[in-house]
mmCIF file of C-alpha atoms in Angstrom:
data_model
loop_
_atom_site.group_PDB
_atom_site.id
_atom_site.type_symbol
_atom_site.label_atom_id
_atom_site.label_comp_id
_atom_site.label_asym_id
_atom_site.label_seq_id
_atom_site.Cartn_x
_atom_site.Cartn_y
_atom_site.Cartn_z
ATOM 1 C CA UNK A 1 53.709 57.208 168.671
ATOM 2 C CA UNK A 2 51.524 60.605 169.068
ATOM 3 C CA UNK A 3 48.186 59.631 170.945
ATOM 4 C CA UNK A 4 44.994 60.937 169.136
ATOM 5 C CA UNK A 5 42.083 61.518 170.368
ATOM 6 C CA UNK A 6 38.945 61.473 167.841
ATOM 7 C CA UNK A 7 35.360 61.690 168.550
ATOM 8 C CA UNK A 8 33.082 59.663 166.087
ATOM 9 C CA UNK A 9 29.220 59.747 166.241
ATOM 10 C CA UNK A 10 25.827 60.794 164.559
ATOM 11 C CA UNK A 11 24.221 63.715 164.328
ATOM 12 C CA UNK A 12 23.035 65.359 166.972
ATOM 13 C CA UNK A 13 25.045 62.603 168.922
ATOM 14 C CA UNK A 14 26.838 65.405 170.741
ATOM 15 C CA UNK A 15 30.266 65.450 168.959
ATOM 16 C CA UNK A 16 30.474 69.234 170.116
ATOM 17 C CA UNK A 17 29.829 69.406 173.342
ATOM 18 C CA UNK A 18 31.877 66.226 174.069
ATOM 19 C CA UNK A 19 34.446 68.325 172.841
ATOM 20 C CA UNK A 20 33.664 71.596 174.693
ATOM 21 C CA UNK A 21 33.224 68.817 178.101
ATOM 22 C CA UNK A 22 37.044 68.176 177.089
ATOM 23 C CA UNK A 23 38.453 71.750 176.980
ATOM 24 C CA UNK A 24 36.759 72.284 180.181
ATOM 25 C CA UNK A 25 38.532 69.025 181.545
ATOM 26 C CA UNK A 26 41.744 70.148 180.640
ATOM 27 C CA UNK A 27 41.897 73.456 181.714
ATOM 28 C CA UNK A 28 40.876 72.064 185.108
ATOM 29 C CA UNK A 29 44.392 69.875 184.801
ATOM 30 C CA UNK A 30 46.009 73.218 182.795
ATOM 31 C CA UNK A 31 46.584 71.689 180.128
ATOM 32 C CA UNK A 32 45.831 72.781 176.639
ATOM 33 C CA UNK A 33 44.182 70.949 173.996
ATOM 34 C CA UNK A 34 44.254 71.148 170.127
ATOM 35 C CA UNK A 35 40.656 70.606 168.601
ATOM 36 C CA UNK A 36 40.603 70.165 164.747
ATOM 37 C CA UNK A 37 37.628 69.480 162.458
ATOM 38 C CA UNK A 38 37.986 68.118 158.955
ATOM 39 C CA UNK A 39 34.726 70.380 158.477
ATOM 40 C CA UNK A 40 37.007 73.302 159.533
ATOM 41 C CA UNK A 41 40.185 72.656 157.236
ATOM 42 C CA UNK A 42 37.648 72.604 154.131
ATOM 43 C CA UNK A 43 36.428 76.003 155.063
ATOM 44 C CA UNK A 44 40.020 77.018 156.308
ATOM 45 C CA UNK A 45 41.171 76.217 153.014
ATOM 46 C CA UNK A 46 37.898 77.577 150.974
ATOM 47 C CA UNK A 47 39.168 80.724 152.445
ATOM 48 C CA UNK A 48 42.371 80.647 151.163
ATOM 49 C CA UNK A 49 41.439 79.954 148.100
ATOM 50 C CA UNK A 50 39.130 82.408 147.967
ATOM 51 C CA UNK A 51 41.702 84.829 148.829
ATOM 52 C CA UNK A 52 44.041 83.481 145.883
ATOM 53 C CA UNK A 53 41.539 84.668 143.508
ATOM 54 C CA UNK A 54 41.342 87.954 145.310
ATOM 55 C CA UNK A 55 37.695 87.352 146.862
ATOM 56 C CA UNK A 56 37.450 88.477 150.923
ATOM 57 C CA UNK A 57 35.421 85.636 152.665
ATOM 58 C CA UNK A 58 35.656 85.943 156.731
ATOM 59 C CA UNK A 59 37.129 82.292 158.445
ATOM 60 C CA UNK A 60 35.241 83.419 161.893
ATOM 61 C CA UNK A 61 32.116 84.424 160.367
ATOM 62 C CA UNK A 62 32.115 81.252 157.773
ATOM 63 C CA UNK A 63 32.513 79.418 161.276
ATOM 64 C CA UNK A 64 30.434 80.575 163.448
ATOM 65 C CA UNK A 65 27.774 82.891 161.475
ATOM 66 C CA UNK A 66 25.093 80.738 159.895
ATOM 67 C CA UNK A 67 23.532 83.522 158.171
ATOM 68 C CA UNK A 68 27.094 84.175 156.411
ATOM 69 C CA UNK A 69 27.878 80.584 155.631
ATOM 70 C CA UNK A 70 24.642 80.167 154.033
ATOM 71 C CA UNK A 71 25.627 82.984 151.612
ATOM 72 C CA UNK A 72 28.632 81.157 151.238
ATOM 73 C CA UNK A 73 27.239 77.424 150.932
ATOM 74 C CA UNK A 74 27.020 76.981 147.321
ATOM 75 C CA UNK A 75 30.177 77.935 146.509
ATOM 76 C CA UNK A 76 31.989 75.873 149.549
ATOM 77 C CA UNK A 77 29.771 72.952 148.872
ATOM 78 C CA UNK A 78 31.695 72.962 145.368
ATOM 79 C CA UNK A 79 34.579 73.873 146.348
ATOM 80 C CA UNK A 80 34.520 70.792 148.699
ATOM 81 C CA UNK A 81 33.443 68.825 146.242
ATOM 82 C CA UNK A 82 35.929 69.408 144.132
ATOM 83 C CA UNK A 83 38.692 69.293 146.446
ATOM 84 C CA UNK A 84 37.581 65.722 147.495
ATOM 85 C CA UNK A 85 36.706 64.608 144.109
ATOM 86 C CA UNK A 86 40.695 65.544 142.854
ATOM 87 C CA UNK A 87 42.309 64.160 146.437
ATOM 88 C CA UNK A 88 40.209 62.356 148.932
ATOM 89 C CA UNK A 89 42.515 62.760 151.585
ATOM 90 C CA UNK A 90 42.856 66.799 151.112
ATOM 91 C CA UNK A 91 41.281 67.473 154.120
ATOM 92 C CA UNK A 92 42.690 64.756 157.034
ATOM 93 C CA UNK A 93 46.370 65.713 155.254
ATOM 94 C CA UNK A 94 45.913 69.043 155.745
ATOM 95 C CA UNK A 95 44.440 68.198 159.697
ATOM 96 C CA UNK A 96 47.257 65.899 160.305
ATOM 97 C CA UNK A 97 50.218 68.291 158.804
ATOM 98 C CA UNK A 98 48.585 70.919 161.272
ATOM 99 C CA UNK A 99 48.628 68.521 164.248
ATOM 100 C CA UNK A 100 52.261 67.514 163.299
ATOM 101 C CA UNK A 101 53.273 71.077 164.094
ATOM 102 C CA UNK A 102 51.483 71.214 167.362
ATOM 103 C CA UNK A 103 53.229 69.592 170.186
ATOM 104 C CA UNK A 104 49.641 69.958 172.553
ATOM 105 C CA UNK A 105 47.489 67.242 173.157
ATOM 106 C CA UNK A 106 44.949 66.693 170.436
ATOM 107 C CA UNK A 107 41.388 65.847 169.807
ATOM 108 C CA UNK A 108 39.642 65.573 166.242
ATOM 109 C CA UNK A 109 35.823 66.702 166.778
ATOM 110 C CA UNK A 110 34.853 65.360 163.755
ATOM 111 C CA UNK A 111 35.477 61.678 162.327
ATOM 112 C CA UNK A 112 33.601 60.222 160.119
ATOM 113 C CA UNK A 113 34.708 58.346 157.380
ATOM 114 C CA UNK A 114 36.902 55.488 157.192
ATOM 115 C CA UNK A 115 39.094 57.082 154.995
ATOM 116 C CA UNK A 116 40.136 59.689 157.455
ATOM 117 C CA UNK A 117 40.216 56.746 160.285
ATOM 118 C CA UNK A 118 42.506 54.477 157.849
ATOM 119 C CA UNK A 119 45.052 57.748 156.988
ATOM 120 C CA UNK A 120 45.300 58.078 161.086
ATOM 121 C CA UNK A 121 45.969 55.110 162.262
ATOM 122 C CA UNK A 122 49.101 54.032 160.791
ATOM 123 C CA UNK A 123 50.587 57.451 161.734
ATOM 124 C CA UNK A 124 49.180 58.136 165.443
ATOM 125 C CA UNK A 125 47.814 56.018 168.686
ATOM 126 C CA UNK A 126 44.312 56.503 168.025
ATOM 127 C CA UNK A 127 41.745 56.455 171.218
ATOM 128 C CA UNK A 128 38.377 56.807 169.283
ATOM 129 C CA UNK A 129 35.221 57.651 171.222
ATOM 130 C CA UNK A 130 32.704 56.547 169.881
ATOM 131 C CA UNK A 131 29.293 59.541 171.180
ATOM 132 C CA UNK A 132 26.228 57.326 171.751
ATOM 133 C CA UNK A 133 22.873 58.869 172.275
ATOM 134 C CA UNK A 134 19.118 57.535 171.774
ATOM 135 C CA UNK A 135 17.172 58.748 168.754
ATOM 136 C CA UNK A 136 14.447 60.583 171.631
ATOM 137 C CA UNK A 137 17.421 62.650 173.346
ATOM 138 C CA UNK A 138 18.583 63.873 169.423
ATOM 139 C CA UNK A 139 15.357 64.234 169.206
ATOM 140 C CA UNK A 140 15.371 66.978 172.340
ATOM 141 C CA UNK A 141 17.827 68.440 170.261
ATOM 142 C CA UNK A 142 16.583 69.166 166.989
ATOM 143 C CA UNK A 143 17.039 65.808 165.203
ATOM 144 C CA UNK A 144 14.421 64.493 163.052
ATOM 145 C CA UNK A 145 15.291 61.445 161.002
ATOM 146 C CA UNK A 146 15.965 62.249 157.254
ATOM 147 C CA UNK A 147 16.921 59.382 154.910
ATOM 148 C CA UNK A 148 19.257 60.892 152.869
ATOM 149 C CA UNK A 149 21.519 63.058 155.811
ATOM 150 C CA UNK A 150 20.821 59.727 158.297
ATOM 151 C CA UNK A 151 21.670 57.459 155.759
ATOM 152 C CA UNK A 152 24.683 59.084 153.991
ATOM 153 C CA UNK A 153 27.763 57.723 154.497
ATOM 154 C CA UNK A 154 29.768 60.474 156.828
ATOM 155 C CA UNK A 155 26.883 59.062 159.404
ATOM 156 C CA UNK A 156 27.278 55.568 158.828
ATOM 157 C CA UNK A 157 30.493 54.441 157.755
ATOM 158 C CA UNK A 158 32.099 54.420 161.031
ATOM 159 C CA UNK A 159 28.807 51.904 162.461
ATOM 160 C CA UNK A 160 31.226 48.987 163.437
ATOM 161 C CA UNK A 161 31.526 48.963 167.195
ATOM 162 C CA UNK A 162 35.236 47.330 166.328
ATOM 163 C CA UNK A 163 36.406 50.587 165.236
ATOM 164 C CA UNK A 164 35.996 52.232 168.367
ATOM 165 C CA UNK A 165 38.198 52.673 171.556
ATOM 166 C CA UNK A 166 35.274 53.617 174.067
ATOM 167 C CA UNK A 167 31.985 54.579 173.843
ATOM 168 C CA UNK A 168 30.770 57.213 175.276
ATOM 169 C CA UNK A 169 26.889 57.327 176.230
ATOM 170 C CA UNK A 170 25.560 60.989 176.173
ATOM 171 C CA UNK A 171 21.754 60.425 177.316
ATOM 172 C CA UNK A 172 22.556 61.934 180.470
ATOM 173 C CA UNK A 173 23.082 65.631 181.486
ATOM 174 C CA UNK A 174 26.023 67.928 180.390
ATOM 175 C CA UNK A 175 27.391 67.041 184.109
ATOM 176 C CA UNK A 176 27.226 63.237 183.141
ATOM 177 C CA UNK A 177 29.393 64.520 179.838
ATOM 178 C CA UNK A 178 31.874 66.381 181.966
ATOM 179 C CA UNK A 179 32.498 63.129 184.397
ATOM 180 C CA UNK A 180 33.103 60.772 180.831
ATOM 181 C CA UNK A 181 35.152 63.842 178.986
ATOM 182 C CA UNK A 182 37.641 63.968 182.600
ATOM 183 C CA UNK A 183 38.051 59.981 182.224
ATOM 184 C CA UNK A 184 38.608 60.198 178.669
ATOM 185 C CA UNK A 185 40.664 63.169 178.954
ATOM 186 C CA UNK A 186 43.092 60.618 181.591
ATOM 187 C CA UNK A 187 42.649 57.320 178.958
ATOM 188 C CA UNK A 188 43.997 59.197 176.010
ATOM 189 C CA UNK A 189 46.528 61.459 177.544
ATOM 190 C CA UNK A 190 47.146 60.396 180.905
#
């Protein structure tokens, strides 16, 4: 069975650069990873069908352009929405179909939900790392508490220490990241 590896935590945990430590492990070892978001394939396929109805929206700048994605937001908000509302598994079928067709190593940046946890396990060897910081080093980061994105359910359904492989504390430096993303880069894929 395919090992996964998925990175769970809160916001401002430090999902992404646990994932950007892991690149940088594995192109120490040359090896190339896959990253895929589920936050990704709902703007990947926004895009598309955007471009169905004949309306130009930029993947890259949707991505990585705030500016442009909040000109965008509405509309993918209900597109997403939507998509969920009619198939709640649109978006980890669409992530695991892609993986299936990539034989590299793979890391999901972004789970969340048990739904997308239950879909994966049955299918791959999942080693979920569970991102642990304290509320005062989010803090450093730009996190305030707010009840309704704090207590919504993409940052709390996957609470239950059982569901997790490893944790991973992050209230260290990026350089006490990189050390934890090399030995999880070894526990997952060897």
């Amino acid at each position: 069975m395919r090992t996964l590896l998925c990175i769970s935590g809160k916001r401002f945990s430090g999902k992404d650069t646990l994932a950007a430590c892991l690149d940088r492990a594995a192109s120490v070892r040359d090896l190339s990873l896959a990253s895929y978001a589920f936050a990704a394939e709902s703007k990947r396929l926004f895009v598309a069908a955007q471009a169905s109805r004949g309306v130009a929206v930029d993947l890259a700048r949707l991505t990585v352009d705030r500016d442009y994605k909040e000109s965008w937001r509405p509309q993918l908000t209900q597109f997403t929405v939507d998509a969920l509302a009619a198939d709640p598994q649109v978006f980890v079928r669409a992530v695991a179909a892609r993986i299936d067709d990539d034989p590299r190593p793979t890391v999901i940046t972004d789970l969340r939900l048990l739904l997308e946890l239950d879909f994966l396990r049955p299918r791959y060897a999942l080693v979920v790392a569970r991102v642990v910081r304290s509320d005062a080093a989010r803090a450093r980061s730009g996190w305030a508490f707010d009840a309704a994105k704090d207590g919504h359910r993409t940052e709390t359904e996957l609470d239950d220490p059982t569901l997790w492989t490893v944790t991973v504390d992050n209230d260290g430096s990026v350089s006490d990241l990189d050390l934890r993303a090399t030995e999880l880069l070894s526990r997952a894929f060897g």
